Short mmCIF file of C-alpha atoms in Angstrom, two decimals:
data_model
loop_
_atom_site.label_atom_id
_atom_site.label_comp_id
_atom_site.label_asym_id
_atom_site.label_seq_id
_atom_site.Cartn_x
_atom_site.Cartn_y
_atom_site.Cartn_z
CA UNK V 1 -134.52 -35.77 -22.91
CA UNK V 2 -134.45 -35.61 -26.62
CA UNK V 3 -135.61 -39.49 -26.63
CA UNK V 4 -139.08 -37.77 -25.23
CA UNK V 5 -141.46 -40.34 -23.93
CA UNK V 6 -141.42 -43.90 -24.25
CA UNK V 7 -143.50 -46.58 -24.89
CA UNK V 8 -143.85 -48.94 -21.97
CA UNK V 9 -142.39 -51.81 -24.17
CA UNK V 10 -139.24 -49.77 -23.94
CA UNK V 11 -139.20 -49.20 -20.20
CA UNK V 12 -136.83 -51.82 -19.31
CA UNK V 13 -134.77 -51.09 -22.09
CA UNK V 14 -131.52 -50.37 -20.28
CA UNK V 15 -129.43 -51.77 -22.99
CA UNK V 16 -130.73 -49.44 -25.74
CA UNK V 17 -128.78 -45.92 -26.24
CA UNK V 18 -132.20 -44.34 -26.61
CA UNK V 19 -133.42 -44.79 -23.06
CA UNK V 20 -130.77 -42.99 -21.20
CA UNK V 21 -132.65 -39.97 -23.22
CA UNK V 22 -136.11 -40.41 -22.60
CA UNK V 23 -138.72 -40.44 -19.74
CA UNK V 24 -141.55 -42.61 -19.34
CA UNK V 25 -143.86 -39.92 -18.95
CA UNK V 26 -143.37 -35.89 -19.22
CA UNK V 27 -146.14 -33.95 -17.90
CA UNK V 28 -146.17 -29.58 -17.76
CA UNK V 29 -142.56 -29.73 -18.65
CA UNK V 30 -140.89 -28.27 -22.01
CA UNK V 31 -138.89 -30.60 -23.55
CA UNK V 32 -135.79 -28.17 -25.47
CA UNK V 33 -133.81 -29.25 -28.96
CA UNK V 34 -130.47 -29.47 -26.87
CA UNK V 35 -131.76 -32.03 -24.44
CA UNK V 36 -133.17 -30.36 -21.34
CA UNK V 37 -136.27 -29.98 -19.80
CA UNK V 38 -137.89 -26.31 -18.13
CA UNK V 39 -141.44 -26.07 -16.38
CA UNK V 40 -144.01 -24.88 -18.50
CA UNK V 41 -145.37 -21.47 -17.49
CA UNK V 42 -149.10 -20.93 -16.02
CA UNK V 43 -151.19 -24.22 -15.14
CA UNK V 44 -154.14 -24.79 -17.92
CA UNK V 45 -153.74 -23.30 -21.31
CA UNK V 46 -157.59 -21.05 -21.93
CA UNK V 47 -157.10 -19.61 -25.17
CA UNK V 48 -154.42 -17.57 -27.23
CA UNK V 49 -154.96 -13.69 -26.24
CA UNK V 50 -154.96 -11.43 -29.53
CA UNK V 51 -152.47 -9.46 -27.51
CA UNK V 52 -148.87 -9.65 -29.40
CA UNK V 53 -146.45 -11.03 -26.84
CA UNK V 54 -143.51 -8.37 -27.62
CA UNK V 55 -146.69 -5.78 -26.07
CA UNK V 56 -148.08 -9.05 -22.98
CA UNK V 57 -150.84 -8.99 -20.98
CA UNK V 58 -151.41 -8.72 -17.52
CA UNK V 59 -153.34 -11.86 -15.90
CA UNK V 60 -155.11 -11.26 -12.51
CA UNK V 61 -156.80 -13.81 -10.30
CA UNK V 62 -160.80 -12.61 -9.28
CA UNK V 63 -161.84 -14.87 -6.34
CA UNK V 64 -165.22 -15.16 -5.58
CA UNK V 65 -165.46 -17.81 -3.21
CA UNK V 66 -163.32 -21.35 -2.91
CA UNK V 67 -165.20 -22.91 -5.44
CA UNK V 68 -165.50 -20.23 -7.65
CA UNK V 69 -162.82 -18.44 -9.42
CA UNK V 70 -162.16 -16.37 -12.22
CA UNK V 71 -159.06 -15.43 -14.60
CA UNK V 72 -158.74 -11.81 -15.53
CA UNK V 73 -156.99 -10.97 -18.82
CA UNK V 74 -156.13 -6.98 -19.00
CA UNK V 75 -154.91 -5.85 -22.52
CA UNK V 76 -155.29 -2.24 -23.82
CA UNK V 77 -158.55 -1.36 -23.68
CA UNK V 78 -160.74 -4.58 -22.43
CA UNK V 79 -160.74 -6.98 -19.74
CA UNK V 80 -160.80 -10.47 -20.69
CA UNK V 81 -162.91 -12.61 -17.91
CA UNK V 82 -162.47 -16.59 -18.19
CA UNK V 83 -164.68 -19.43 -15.78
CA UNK V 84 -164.16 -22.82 -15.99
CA UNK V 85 -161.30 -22.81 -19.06
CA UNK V 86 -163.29 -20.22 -21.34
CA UNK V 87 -164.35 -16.78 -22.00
CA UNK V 88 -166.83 -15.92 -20.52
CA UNK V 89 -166.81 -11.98 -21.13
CA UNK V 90 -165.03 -9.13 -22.93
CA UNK V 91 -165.76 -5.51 -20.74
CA UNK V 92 -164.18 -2.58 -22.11
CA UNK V 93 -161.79 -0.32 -20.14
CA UNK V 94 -159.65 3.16 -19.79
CA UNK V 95 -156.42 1.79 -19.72
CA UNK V 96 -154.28 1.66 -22.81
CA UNK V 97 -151.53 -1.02 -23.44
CA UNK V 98 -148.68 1.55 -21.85
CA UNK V 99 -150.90 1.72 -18.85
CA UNK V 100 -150.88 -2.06 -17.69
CA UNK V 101 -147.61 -1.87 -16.09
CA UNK V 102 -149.03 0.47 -13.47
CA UNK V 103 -151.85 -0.79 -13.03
CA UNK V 104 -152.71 -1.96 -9.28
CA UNK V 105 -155.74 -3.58 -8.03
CA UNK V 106 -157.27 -5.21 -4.67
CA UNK V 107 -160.89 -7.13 -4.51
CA UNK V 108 -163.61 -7.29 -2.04
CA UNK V 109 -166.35 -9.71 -2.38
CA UNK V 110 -167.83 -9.33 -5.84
CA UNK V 111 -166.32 -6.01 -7.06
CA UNK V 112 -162.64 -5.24 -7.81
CA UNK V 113 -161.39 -2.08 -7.66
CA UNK V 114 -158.01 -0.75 -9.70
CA UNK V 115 -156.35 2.05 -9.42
CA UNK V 116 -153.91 3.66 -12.19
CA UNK V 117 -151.87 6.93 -10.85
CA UNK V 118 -153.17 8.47 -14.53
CA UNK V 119 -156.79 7.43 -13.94
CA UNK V 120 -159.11 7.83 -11.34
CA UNK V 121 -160.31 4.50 -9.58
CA UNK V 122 -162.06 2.18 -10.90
CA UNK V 123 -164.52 -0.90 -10.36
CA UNK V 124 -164.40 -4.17 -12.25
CA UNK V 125 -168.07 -5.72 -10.52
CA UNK V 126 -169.28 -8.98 -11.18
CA UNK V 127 -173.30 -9.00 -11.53
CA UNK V 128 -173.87 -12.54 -12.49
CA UNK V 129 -171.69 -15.40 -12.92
CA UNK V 130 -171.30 -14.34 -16.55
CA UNK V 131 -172.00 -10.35 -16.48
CA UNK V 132 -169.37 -7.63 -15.48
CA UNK V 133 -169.59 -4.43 -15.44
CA UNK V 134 -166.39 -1.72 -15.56
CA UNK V 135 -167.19 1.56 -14.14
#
């Protein structure tokens, strides 16, 4: 796959050395310098989190109804909320960076509630389509 994509004059190109290495079309794949392919990871890129990757982030889906859906973002201290392929909020937590990997959570209806064994539990509500509250 080092070829990557070609144009569509090439496509019947058998006799050329370049088109046993490329692919007409490469979609949510990651093309790598020594020729092979992986999926990419996730399904829509939103935004780069200010969150160092060595330290990561903890995603979480908040499901409101079928047709509306939200992406949670936990990093040390804050709760990142996106709609629709943006931010839509920043709400400010407890839990520090160290605390994420415990962190455990289920949702009813508008309010999601987490629980840390360090913490007491807590709610993540959503007031309005663009207003959460963390208590």
């Amino acid at each position: 796959m080092t070829g990557g994509e070609i144009s569509p004059s090439l496509f019947s190109r058998v006799d050329l050395a370049k088109y046993s290495t490329s692919l007409r079309t490469l979609e949510n794949f990651i093309i790598h310098p020594t020729g092979g392919v992986s999926n990419r990871a996730g399904t829509q890129y939103l935004d780069t989190s200010p969150v160092s990757t060595a330290n990561g982030s903890i995603i979480a889906p908040f499901v409101v109804s079928d047709d509306q859906a939200y992406v949670l973002e936990f990093r040390a201290n804050a709760i990142e909320v996106y709609f629709n392929g943006a931010s839509v909020t920043t709400v400010t937590t407890a839990y520090a960076q160290a605390d994420l990997v415990a962190l455990r959570y289920t949702q009813s209806a508008d309010v999601m509630t987490l629980f840390h064994p360090e913490h007491l539990p807590s709610e993540l509500s959503r007031l309005t389509p663009t207003t959460f509250s963390f208590a």
